[in-house]
Short mmCIF file of C-alpha atoms and ligand atoms in Angstrom, two decimals:
data_model
loop_
_atom_site.label_atom_id
_atom_site.label_comp_id
_atom_site.label_asym_id
_atom_site.label_seq_id
_atom_site.Cartn_x
_atom_site.Cartn_y
_atom_site.Cartn_z
CA MET A 1 -79.69 88.50 11.36
CA LYS A 2 -76.54 89.64 14.12
CA VAL A 3 -77.75 91.90 16.86
CA LYS A 4 -76.09 95.18 16.57
CA VAL A 5 -73.92 96.79 19.54
CA VAL A 6 -73.03 100.09 19.48
CA ILE A 7 -69.79 101.34 21.83
CA ILE A 8 -69.23 105.25 22.13
CA GLY A 9 -65.70 105.56 23.71
CA CYS A 10 -62.61 103.24 23.60
CA THR A 11 -60.01 103.60 26.77
CA HIS A 12 -60.73 100.85 29.27
CA ALA A 13 -64.27 100.58 29.70
CA GLY A 14 -65.11 100.73 25.68
CA THR A 15 -62.17 98.17 25.52
CA SER A 16 -63.34 96.01 27.69
CA ALA A 17 -66.39 95.80 26.48
CA ALA A 18 -65.57 95.09 23.43
CA GLN A 19 -63.18 92.08 24.35
CA GLN A 20 -65.81 90.70 26.31
CA ILE A 21 -68.73 90.56 24.09
CA LEU A 22 -66.98 89.54 21.20
CA LYS A 23 -65.40 86.88 23.50
CA THR A 24 -68.83 85.68 24.81
CA HIS A 25 -70.67 86.41 21.80
CA PRO A 26 -68.90 86.45 18.82
CA ALA A 27 -71.71 86.57 16.32
CA THR A 28 -72.17 90.14 17.93
CA GLU A 29 -72.08 93.03 14.82
CA VAL A 30 -70.19 95.41 17.49
CA THR A 31 -69.79 98.88 16.07
CA ILE A 32 -67.08 101.51 17.97
CA TYR A 33 -66.91 104.89 17.69
CA GLU A 34 -64.11 106.90 19.61
CA ARG A 35 -63.04 110.36 19.35
CA HIS A 36 -59.28 110.13 19.83
CA ASP A 37 -56.89 108.47 16.93
CA ASN A 38 -55.95 105.97 19.62
CA ILE A 39 -57.47 103.27 22.35
CA SER A 40 -56.72 102.14 25.52
CA PHE A 41 -54.08 104.85 26.74
CA LEU A 42 -53.15 104.33 30.52
CA SER A 43 -53.18 107.70 31.97
CA CYS A 44 -50.94 106.26 35.01
CA GLY A 45 -48.24 106.57 31.97
CA ILE A 46 -47.82 110.25 32.38
CA SER A 47 -45.98 110.50 35.21
CA LEU A 48 -44.08 107.33 34.75
CA TYR A 49 -42.82 109.09 31.41
CA LEU A 50 -41.88 111.94 32.95
CA GLY A 51 -40.06 110.33 35.83
CA GLY A 52 -38.47 108.19 33.69
CA THR A 53 -39.57 105.19 34.57
CA VAL A 54 -41.19 104.30 31.10
CA LYS A 55 -39.27 104.94 27.88
CA SER A 56 -42.06 106.20 25.84
CA LEU A 57 -45.43 107.17 25.70
CA ASP A 58 -46.36 104.70 23.34
CA ASP A 59 -45.46 102.14 25.39
CA MET A 60 -48.74 102.84 27.61
CA PHE A 61 -51.28 101.19 24.98
CA TYR A 62 -52.55 97.30 25.74
CA ALA A 63 -54.86 97.47 22.75
CA THR A 64 -54.67 98.87 19.10
CA PRO A 65 -57.91 99.44 16.71
CA GLN A 66 -56.30 96.86 14.79
CA ASP A 67 -56.79 94.07 17.60
CA LEU A 68 -60.08 94.97 18.17
CA ALA A 69 -61.11 95.14 14.44
CA GLN A 70 -59.35 91.20 14.30
CA LEU A 71 -61.48 90.42 16.90
CA GLY A 72 -64.00 90.95 14.54
CA ALA A 73 -65.33 94.83 15.57
CA HIS A 74 -66.27 97.66 13.35
CA ILE A 75 -64.08 100.20 14.96
CA TYR A 76 -63.98 104.02 13.88
CA THR A 77 -61.66 106.31 15.34
CA GLN A 78 -61.74 110.06 15.20
CA HIS A 79 -65.44 109.66 14.82
CA ASP A 80 -67.40 111.58 17.58
CA VAL A 81 -71.18 110.52 18.36
CA TYR A 82 -72.41 114.11 18.91
CA GLN A 83 -76.24 112.82 19.32
CA LEU A 84 -78.05 110.42 20.88
CA ASP A 85 -81.68 109.49 20.60
CA VAL A 86 -82.21 106.70 22.84
CA GLY A 87 -85.78 106.44 22.22
CA LYS A 88 -84.97 106.07 18.25
CA LYS A 89 -81.88 104.13 19.36
CA GLN A 90 -80.04 106.17 17.02
CA LEU A 91 -76.72 108.04 16.77
CA LEU A 92 -75.39 110.91 14.74
CA VAL A 93 -71.87 110.81 14.14
CA GLU A 94 -69.36 112.89 12.71
CA ASN A 95 -66.25 111.65 10.78
CA LEU A 96 -63.88 114.41 12.46
CA ILE A 97 -61.07 113.59 9.50
CA THR A 98 -63.54 114.48 6.74
CA GLY A 99 -66.32 116.29 8.90
CA ARG A 100 -68.52 113.92 7.14
CA LYS A 101 -71.95 113.13 9.41
CA PHE A 102 -74.05 110.21 9.25
CA VAL A 103 -76.51 108.46 10.91
CA ASP A 104 -76.39 104.64 12.79
CA HIS A 105 -78.36 102.56 14.52
CA TYR A 106 -77.96 100.09 17.35
CA ASP A 107 -80.09 97.25 19.27
CA LYS A 108 -77.84 97.90 22.01
CA LEU A 109 -75.75 100.06 23.17
CA VAL A 110 -72.77 100.53 25.33
CA LEU A 111 -71.76 104.07 26.63
CA ALA A 112 -68.36 104.35 27.54
CA THR A 113 -67.93 107.80 27.11
CA GLY A 114 -65.63 108.04 30.21
CA SER A 115 -64.76 111.41 32.01
CA VAL A 116 -63.34 114.78 31.18
CA PRO A 117 -61.25 117.11 34.11
CA VAL A 118 -62.90 119.62 36.09
CA ILE A 119 -61.53 122.54 34.47
CA PRO A 120 -62.41 125.38 37.20
CA PRO A 121 -63.79 128.52 35.56
CA LEU A 122 -61.20 130.87 36.22
CA GLN A 123 -59.42 134.01 33.75
CA GLY A 124 -56.67 132.37 32.31
CA VAL A 125 -57.30 128.89 32.25
CA SER A 126 -57.23 128.29 29.00
CA LEU A 127 -53.66 129.71 28.24
CA PRO A 128 -50.87 128.01 26.17
CA ASN A 129 -49.09 127.53 29.45
CA VAL A 130 -52.14 126.15 31.76
CA LEU A 131 -52.09 122.14 30.66
CA ILE A 132 -54.59 119.46 31.82
CA CYS A 133 -53.91 116.01 32.37
CA LYS A 134 -55.74 113.22 31.24
CA ASP A 135 -55.41 111.65 27.74
CA TYR A 136 -52.60 110.77 24.96
CA ALA A 137 -52.83 114.23 23.35
CA ASP A 138 -52.33 115.97 27.07
CA ALA A 139 -49.69 113.35 27.79
CA THR A 140 -47.27 114.61 24.56
CA ARG A 141 -47.84 118.44 25.74
CA ILE A 142 -46.91 117.58 29.06
CA ALA A 143 -43.52 115.34 27.65
CA ALA A 144 -42.84 118.16 25.18
CA SER A 145 -42.81 120.71 27.67
CA ALA A 146 -41.03 119.01 30.15
CA GLN A 147 -38.30 119.55 27.92
CA VAL A 148 -38.13 123.47 28.06
CA LYS A 149 -39.83 124.52 31.12
CA LYS A 150 -37.97 124.33 34.68
CA HIS A 151 -40.61 125.74 36.98
CA ILE A 152 -43.85 123.80 37.08
CA ALA A 153 -46.75 124.72 39.32
CA ILE A 154 -49.37 122.15 39.91
CA ILE A 155 -52.98 122.68 40.73
CA GLY A 156 -54.49 120.44 42.75
CA GLY A 157 -53.36 117.75 45.01
CA GLY A 158 -54.81 114.79 44.80
CA TYR A 159 -53.03 111.67 43.43
CA ILE A 160 -52.45 112.95 39.95
CA GLY A 161 -50.66 116.21 41.31
CA VAL A 162 -49.16 114.21 43.78
CA GLU A 163 -47.95 111.98 41.25
CA LEU A 164 -47.09 114.81 38.85
CA ALA A 165 -45.31 116.78 41.86
CA GLU A 166 -42.76 113.59 42.32
CA SER A 167 -41.74 112.99 38.84
CA TYR A 168 -41.19 116.42 37.86
CA SER A 169 -38.97 116.85 41.10
CA ASN A 170 -37.07 113.85 40.52
CA THR A 171 -36.14 115.19 36.93
CA ALA A 172 -34.31 118.37 37.79
CA HIS A 173 -37.71 120.76 37.55
CA GLN A 174 -38.74 122.94 40.34
CA VAL A 175 -41.81 122.43 41.62
CA THR A 176 -44.91 124.38 43.21
CA LEU A 177 -47.68 122.10 44.48
CA ILE A 178 -51.10 124.52 44.83
CA ASN A 179 -53.83 122.81 46.92
CA GLY A 180 -56.74 124.37 48.21
CA LEU A 181 -60.43 123.37 49.15
CA HIS A 182 -58.85 120.07 50.52
CA PRO A 183 -56.12 118.64 52.50
CA LEU A 184 -53.36 116.74 50.19
CA LEU A 185 -54.91 113.22 48.84
CA SER A 186 -58.17 113.74 51.24
CA HIS A 187 -59.86 111.16 49.04
CA TYR A 188 -57.31 108.44 50.30
CA VAL A 189 -55.36 109.34 53.53
CA ASP A 190 -56.50 111.41 57.08
CA THR A 191 -54.84 114.35 57.89
CA ASP A 192 -51.81 113.13 59.95
CA PHE A 193 -50.96 111.01 56.90
CA ALA A 194 -51.21 113.93 54.27
CA ALA A 195 -48.70 115.69 56.58
CA GLN A 196 -46.23 112.70 56.53
CA ILE A 197 -46.95 113.20 52.65
CA ALA A 198 -46.43 116.21 52.60
CA THR A 199 -43.00 116.22 54.59
CA ASP A 200 -41.37 113.69 52.15
CA LEU A 201 -42.72 115.85 49.02
CA ALA A 202 -41.06 118.93 50.52
CA ALA A 203 -38.19 116.85 51.31
CA HIS A 204 -37.37 116.37 48.09
CA GLY A 205 -37.64 120.12 46.74
CA VAL A 206 -41.54 120.46 46.45
CA GLU A 207 -42.78 123.74 47.60
CA LEU A 208 -46.03 123.06 48.94
CA LYS A 209 -48.69 126.02 49.18
CA LEU A 210 -51.62 124.29 51.00
CA ASN A 211 -54.66 125.76 52.14
CA GLU A 212 -54.79 128.10 48.85
CA THR A 213 -56.83 128.09 45.96
CA ALA A 214 -55.81 129.40 42.47
CA LEU A 215 -57.86 132.31 41.46
CA LYS A 216 -56.79 133.12 38.05
CA PHE A 217 -53.84 132.78 35.70
CA ASP A 218 -51.91 135.48 33.58
CA SER A 219 -48.81 134.72 31.27
CA ASP A 220 -46.30 136.55 29.48
CA ALA A 221 -44.22 134.77 26.60
CA GLN A 222 -42.22 132.91 29.18
CA HIS A 223 -44.15 132.87 32.40
CA VAL A 224 -47.73 132.01 33.70
CA TYR A 225 -48.84 133.75 36.53
CA ILE A 226 -50.88 132.05 39.55
CA GLN A 227 -52.96 134.16 41.52
CA THR A 228 -54.15 132.71 44.09
CA ASN A 229 -55.89 133.93 47.63
CA LYS A 230 -53.32 134.23 49.50
CA ALA A 231 -50.25 135.25 47.06
CA GLU A 232 -49.11 135.40 43.42
CA TYR A 233 -46.74 132.73 42.20
CA GLN A 234 -44.58 132.63 38.89
CA ALA A 235 -43.64 129.49 37.31
CA ASP A 236 -43.01 128.44 33.49
CA LEU A 237 -46.05 126.17 33.19
CA ALA A 238 -49.01 125.35 35.52
CA VAL A 239 -50.70 121.74 35.16
CA VAL A 240 -54.23 121.82 36.58
CA CYS A 241 -55.27 118.64 37.98
CA VAL A 242 -58.35 118.96 40.09
CA GLY A 243 -60.89 116.29 39.55
CA PHE A 244 -62.85 114.84 37.06
CA ARG A 245 -66.35 114.44 35.91
CA PRO A 246 -68.39 112.28 34.14
CA GLN A 247 -69.17 112.77 30.27
CA THR A 248 -72.95 112.49 30.09
CA ASP A 249 -74.26 114.98 28.46
CA LEU A 250 -75.38 113.19 25.36
CA VAL A 251 -78.01 111.35 27.40
CA ALA A 252 -78.86 114.15 29.56
CA GLY A 253 -82.38 114.17 29.90
CA GLN A 254 -82.49 110.73 28.51
CA LEU A 255 -81.44 108.34 30.94
CA THR A 256 -81.05 108.57 34.94
CA LEU A 257 -78.16 110.33 36.38
CA ASN A 258 -77.30 110.98 39.52
CA GLN A 259 -76.98 114.37 41.04
CA ASP A 260 -72.97 114.60 40.16
CA GLY A 261 -74.22 113.81 36.37
CA SER A 262 -72.98 110.17 36.61
CA LEU A 263 -74.69 107.82 35.12
CA HIS A 264 -76.85 105.57 37.88
CA VAL A 265 -76.87 101.62 36.52
CA ASP A 266 -77.81 98.42 38.08
CA ARG A 267 -75.80 95.37 39.12
CA TYR A 268 -75.59 94.21 35.75
CA MET A 269 -74.66 97.47 34.38
CA ARG A 270 -78.20 98.41 33.16
CA THR A 271 -78.79 101.66 32.81
CA SER A 272 -82.55 103.26 32.91
CA ASP A 273 -83.29 102.51 29.48
CA PRO A 274 -83.52 98.48 28.92
CA ALA A 275 -80.92 98.56 25.68
CA VAL A 276 -78.39 100.89 26.80
CA PHE A 277 -75.50 99.67 29.10
CA ALA A 278 -72.90 101.53 30.84
CA ALA A 279 -69.30 100.82 32.14
CA GLY A 280 -66.41 103.00 33.79
CA ASP A 281 -65.66 106.93 34.35
CA ALA A 282 -69.27 107.85 33.04
CA VAL A 283 -70.78 105.82 35.77
CA ALA A 284 -71.22 106.08 39.88
CA VAL A 285 -70.06 102.89 41.21
CA HIS A 286 -71.61 100.80 43.90
CA TYR A 287 -69.23 101.79 47.11
CA ASN A 288 -69.38 98.67 49.51
CA PRO A 289 -68.05 101.10 52.58
CA THR A 290 -71.28 103.34 52.55
CA GLN A 291 -73.74 100.87 50.74
CA SER A 292 -74.15 103.71 47.93
CA ASP A 293 -73.58 105.30 44.72
CA ALA A 294 -70.28 107.22 44.36
CA TYR A 295 -68.30 108.56 41.98
CA THR A 296 -64.93 106.96 41.84
CA PRO A 297 -63.17 107.13 38.37
CA LEU A 298 -60.70 104.73 38.33
CA ALA A 299 -59.32 102.38 35.70
CA THR A 300 -60.00 99.29 37.48
CA ASN A 301 -63.49 99.90 38.23
CA ALA A 302 -64.07 100.76 34.20
CA VAL A 303 -62.22 97.64 33.07
CA ARG A 304 -64.49 95.52 35.60
CA GLN A 305 -67.57 97.04 34.46
CA GLY A 306 -66.37 96.93 30.71
CA LEU A 307 -66.14 93.05 31.76
CA LEU A 308 -69.76 92.94 33.09
CA VAL A 309 -71.28 94.82 30.28
CA GLY A 310 -70.17 92.07 27.84
CA MET A 311 -71.18 89.06 30.08
CA ASN A 312 -74.58 90.91 31.10
CA ILE A 313 -75.49 92.18 27.49
CA PHE A 314 -77.50 89.81 26.45
CA ARG A 315 -78.32 88.16 29.65
CA SER A 316 -78.11 89.27 33.16
CA THR A 317 -75.15 86.29 33.86
CA LEU A 318 -73.08 88.09 36.54
CA ALA A 319 -73.87 91.08 38.96
CA ASP A 320 -71.72 93.60 40.10
CA ILE A 321 -70.04 93.41 43.53
CA GLY A 322 -69.26 97.08 44.17
CA THR A 323 -65.85 98.54 44.92
CA GLN A 324 -63.65 100.27 47.80
CA ALA A 325 -61.87 102.14 45.25
CA THR A 326 -58.65 100.91 45.96
CA SER A 327 -55.98 102.43 45.29
CA ALA A 328 -52.06 103.33 45.58
CA LEU A 329 -49.58 105.42 44.66
CA HIS A 330 -45.42 105.29 44.30
CA LEU A 331 -43.67 108.53 46.19
CA TYR A 332 -39.95 108.68 46.08
CA GLY A 333 -39.64 104.86 46.75
CA LYS A 334 -42.48 104.22 49.31
CA THR A 335 -45.93 103.05 48.38
CA LEU A 336 -48.83 104.78 49.51
CA ALA A 337 -52.12 102.25 49.71
CA SER A 338 -55.71 102.68 50.60
CA THR A 339 -59.27 101.68 50.39
CA GLY A 340 -62.39 102.43 51.37
CA LEU A 341 -62.89 105.42 53.56
CA THR A 342 -60.55 107.30 55.72
CA LEU A 343 -61.75 108.55 59.46
CA ALA A 344 -62.89 111.86 58.41
CA ARG A 345 -65.23 110.36 55.35
CA ALA A 346 -66.81 107.92 57.44
CA GLN A 347 -67.64 110.37 60.17
CA LYS A 348 -69.24 112.66 57.30
CA HIS A 349 -71.24 109.04 56.11
CA GLY A 350 -72.56 109.26 59.55
CA PHE A 351 -70.84 105.98 60.89
CA ASP A 352 -69.30 106.34 64.66
CA ALA A 353 -66.32 105.55 63.31
CA ALA A 354 -62.83 105.18 65.02
CA VAL A 355 -59.11 104.73 63.75
CA ALA A 356 -56.31 102.65 64.94
CA LYS A 357 -52.64 103.59 64.12
CA LEU A 358 -49.65 101.11 64.30
CA THR A 359 -46.08 101.65 63.04
CA ASP A 360 -44.21 98.20 62.84
CA ASN A 361 -41.75 96.50 61.17
CA TYR A 362 -42.85 94.29 58.48
CA ARG A 363 -40.77 91.22 60.17
CA PRO A 364 -38.51 90.73 62.46
CA GLU A 365 -35.60 92.68 63.89
CA PHE A 366 -33.51 89.87 63.68
CA MET A 367 -33.62 89.39 59.92
CA PRO A 368 -30.94 91.51 58.15
CA THR A 369 -33.30 94.07 56.97
CA THR A 370 -36.44 95.56 58.19
CA THR A 371 -38.55 98.33 57.44
CA PRO A 372 -41.21 100.15 59.57
CA ILE A 373 -44.99 100.33 58.03
CA ASP A 374 -47.31 103.19 58.78
CA MET A 375 -50.41 101.71 59.07
CA ARG A 376 -54.15 102.96 59.77
CA LEU A 377 -57.43 101.22 60.00
CA VAL A 378 -60.73 102.83 60.21
CA TYR A 379 -63.86 100.86 61.85
CA ASP A 380 -67.32 101.61 62.69
CA ARG A 381 -67.51 101.65 66.60
CA ALA A 382 -71.31 99.90 66.51
CA THR A 383 -70.55 97.07 64.12
CA HIS A 384 -67.08 96.66 64.41
CA ARG A 385 -67.07 96.42 60.71
CA ILE A 386 -63.72 97.83 59.06
CA LEU A 387 -64.41 100.62 56.60
CA GLY A 388 -61.01 101.43 55.16
CA GLY A 389 -57.34 101.20 55.50
CA GLN A 390 -54.15 103.16 54.72
CA LEU A 391 -50.91 101.73 55.04
CA TYR A 392 -47.64 103.96 53.83
CA SER A 393 -44.15 102.58 53.63
CA GLN A 394 -40.67 101.74 51.95
CA TYR A 395 -41.54 98.34 52.16
CA ASP A 396 -44.43 97.31 49.18
CA ILE A 397 -47.31 97.39 50.86
CA ALA A 398 -49.25 97.21 48.15
CA GLN A 399 -50.97 93.77 47.95
CA SER A 400 -52.27 94.51 51.98
CA ALA A 401 -54.34 97.15 50.47
CA ASN A 402 -55.95 94.45 48.55
CA LEU A 403 -56.32 92.06 51.77
CA LEU A 404 -58.47 95.23 53.20
CA SER A 405 -60.47 95.67 50.32
CA VAL A 406 -61.18 92.29 50.74
CA CYS A 407 -62.33 92.48 54.55
CA ILE A 408 -64.32 95.62 53.36
CA GLN A 409 -65.64 93.88 50.63
CA ASN A 410 -67.33 90.71 53.05
CA LYS A 411 -68.43 93.03 55.55
CA ASN A 412 -65.42 91.48 58.18
CA THR A 413 -64.88 92.87 61.59
CA ILE A 414 -61.75 93.87 63.49
CA GLU A 415 -62.01 90.65 65.39
CA GLN A 416 -61.89 88.54 62.46
CA LEU A 417 -59.11 90.46 60.71
CA ALA A 418 -57.07 90.38 63.75
CA PHE A 419 -57.39 86.44 64.25
CA VAL A 420 -57.31 85.38 60.25
CA ASP A 421 -55.09 82.97 59.52
CA MET A 422 -51.92 84.27 57.59
CA LEU A 423 -48.57 82.67 57.27
CA PHE A 424 -45.30 83.21 59.34
CA SER A 425 -41.92 82.97 58.12
CA PRO A 426 -39.54 85.75 58.99
CA TYR A 427 -38.73 86.02 55.69
CA TYR A 428 -41.95 88.16 55.19
CA ASP A 429 -43.63 88.84 58.59
CA ARG A 430 -44.40 87.73 62.01
CA PRO A 431 -46.04 85.40 63.53
CA LEU A 432 -48.69 87.76 63.65
CA ASN A 433 -48.91 89.31 60.71
CA TYR A 434 -48.60 93.15 60.47
CA LEU A 435 -52.62 93.89 59.92
CA ASN A 436 -53.46 91.08 62.24
CA GLN A 437 -51.55 93.38 64.77
CA LEU A 438 -53.06 96.59 63.09
CA ALA A 439 -56.29 95.01 63.69
CA LEU A 440 -55.27 94.05 67.23
CA THR A 441 -54.79 97.22 67.74
CA ALA A 442 -58.47 98.49 67.09
CA VAL A 443 -59.60 95.33 69.05
CA GLU A 444 -57.39 96.58 72.29
CA GLN A 445 -58.66 100.13 71.57
CA GLU A 446 -62.46 99.20 72.01
CA ALA A 447 -61.66 97.04 74.72
CA THR A 448 -60.36 99.60 76.64
CA ALA A 449 -62.67 102.74 75.20
CA LYS A 450 -65.35 104.15 77.20
CA PRO A 451 -68.74 103.44 76.18
C1 LIG B 501 -52.86 110.61 35.13
C2 LIG B 501 -53.85 109.93 35.25
C3 LIG B 501 -53.41 108.62 35.87
C4 LIG B 501 -54.22 107.92 36.37
N1 LIG B 501 -53.77 106.88 37.37
C5 LIG B 501 -54.64 105.70 37.75
C6 LIG B 501 -54.34 104.65 38.30
O1 LIG B 501 -53.21 104.67 38.48
N2 LIG B 501 -55.19 103.63 38.43
C7 LIG B 501 -56.51 103.49 38.05
O2 LIG B 501 -56.95 102.75 38.11
N3 LIG B 501 -57.14 104.67 37.36
C8 LIG B 501 -56.16 106.00 37.02
N4 LIG B 501 -56.88 106.56 36.20
C9 LIG B 501 -57.88 106.52 36.25
C10 LIG B 501 -58.30 106.68 34.98
O3 LIG B 501 -57.54 106.55 34.02
C11 LIG B 501 -59.82 106.37 34.45
O4 LIG B 501 -60.66 106.10 35.54
C12 LIG B 501 -60.12 105.56 33.39
O5 LIG B 501 -59.60 106.80 31.91
C13 LIG B 501 -61.63 105.46 32.79
O6 LIG B 501 -61.70 104.67 31.74
P1 LIG B 501 -63.13 105.16 30.78
O7 LIG B 501 -62.85 104.10 30.00
O8 LIG B 501 -64.28 104.87 31.48
O9 LIG B 501 -62.94 106.42 30.50
P2 LIG B 501 -61.93 107.55 29.51
O10 LIG B 501 -60.83 107.06 30.04
O11 LIG B 501 -62.32 108.74 29.98
O12 LIG B 501 -62.33 107.26 28.23
C14 LIG B 501 -63.52 107.86 27.76
C15 LIG B 501 -63.06 107.38 26.22
O13 LIG B 501 -64.87 108.12 25.72
C16 LIG B 501 -64.59 109.02 24.28
N5 LIG B 501 -65.46 109.22 24.26
C17 LIG B 501 -66.37 110.11 25.29
N6 LIG B 501 -67.41 110.76 24.26
C18 LIG B 501 -67.28 110.45 23.09
C19 LIG B 501 -68.45 110.73 22.37
N7 LIG B 501 -69.13 111.30 22.09
N8 LIG B 501 -68.21 110.26 20.84
C20 LIG B 501 -66.65 109.18 20.60
N9 LIG B 501 -65.88 109.00 21.84
C21 LIG B 501 -65.87 109.42 23.02
C22 LIG B 501 -63.10 109.82 24.39
O14 LIG B 501 -62.49 110.56 23.68
C23 LIG B 501 -62.32 109.02 25.81
O15 LIG B 501 -61.63 107.45 24.69
C24 LIG B 501 -55.69 107.95 36.20
C25 LIG B 501 -56.19 109.08 35.38
C26 LIG B 501 -55.50 109.95 35.28
C27 LIG B 501 -55.97 111.53 34.36
#
């Protein structure tokens, strides 16, 4: 008899798990339930579409239900799993088109239920001209409103808020960015870098309201009014993007959850129930810089964890090696890339951390052109281990953040990065690559530092 695997949720973690299960174990009976009428939507497409980089939101899917059906999956979109009993291996499902409810069972279950936007409990947050930004339905609402709304207020200065601010400001919208509790992009960069990013946003017309917290929304037929702890602002539309929380209500009280509600999984993506695996935004990742669980909802983690579910579902084959939450964003022709811990977060985690700073041209000045790169390397003064890095430049430094990610993964020290072999060609870099040079700055800083 075929083993039956049920997958709940089919964006990145669910799609990747389904593809891998059917690739490595084609005899498996795979049933997928997805609430939406689509699968695999890349949310990064929202700002790309708003900014005109991609022409259609429909280009932002990389798999269709038909693709998974062709691989052999039974896929049910617009089906909501509204109850789960892991003891009985039983789920209750509602067909959202017909309203029919039915029971299904599994031998093994994959939870790929992802995350939902944090919606602060503020008066007026569900008004029609207050939007959130996550899935395809949100994307179509945001895209349609951009045609008619001129003044956009963005609540939240994480990477989604900043990306939206860039896209709106590049397309003749008036933009107000309100960011309260934490500094701009505080998960990714330290405050001096955040100040540079704020300068770039302001230079492109984004009105920044920093250290301000939205308290309530009001609206009339045309406008939305945002009351903060300091002032009231009028806009045509507000977009709230203040973070995500794991969607794990189905298993609350049944499986081990972390304090933030994310699922705890082991290195083989197993939850506390041996028949239940999980991947993606519903799950806490193993975060290498601190060697602990952390909630870092990223598509990169979701796809990798989905693959691991597929590889490990019948036999523990390949263990997860954890993550550094490496990310990049594009801002007015510059690339901001970061990996691992910022200095502030490293210190918060108890490290005796320091940061080396360097601004240097990526290649020699005798070449026809060159471009400066602003760099930060965060390291542990006790062990000299690299904990994080940040790069900001008009030069495309995205892959250098990936290299720093590998260094953190491998527990490399600042000395090892300073002397690791990297190519030299004046087309690409100097005899010492800019990352060698950045790490050398850290080495010299430590050599001259008072104990
Ligand atoms: C605007 C934006 C830009 C982003 N840009 C990037 C980026 O550039 N790089 C990056 O790495 N990450 C990015 N992310 C993050 C990335 O989108 C998420 O990490 C990723 O979507 C997580 O995938 P997932 O499959 O785990 O969960 P989700 O995308 O949350 O999908 C979960 C799915 O499960 C379904 N589901 C949940 N519960 C049920 C149920 N009970 N029954 C049926 N179906 C259910 C949901 O309908 C949903 O489709 C971005 C996110 C946003 C919002």
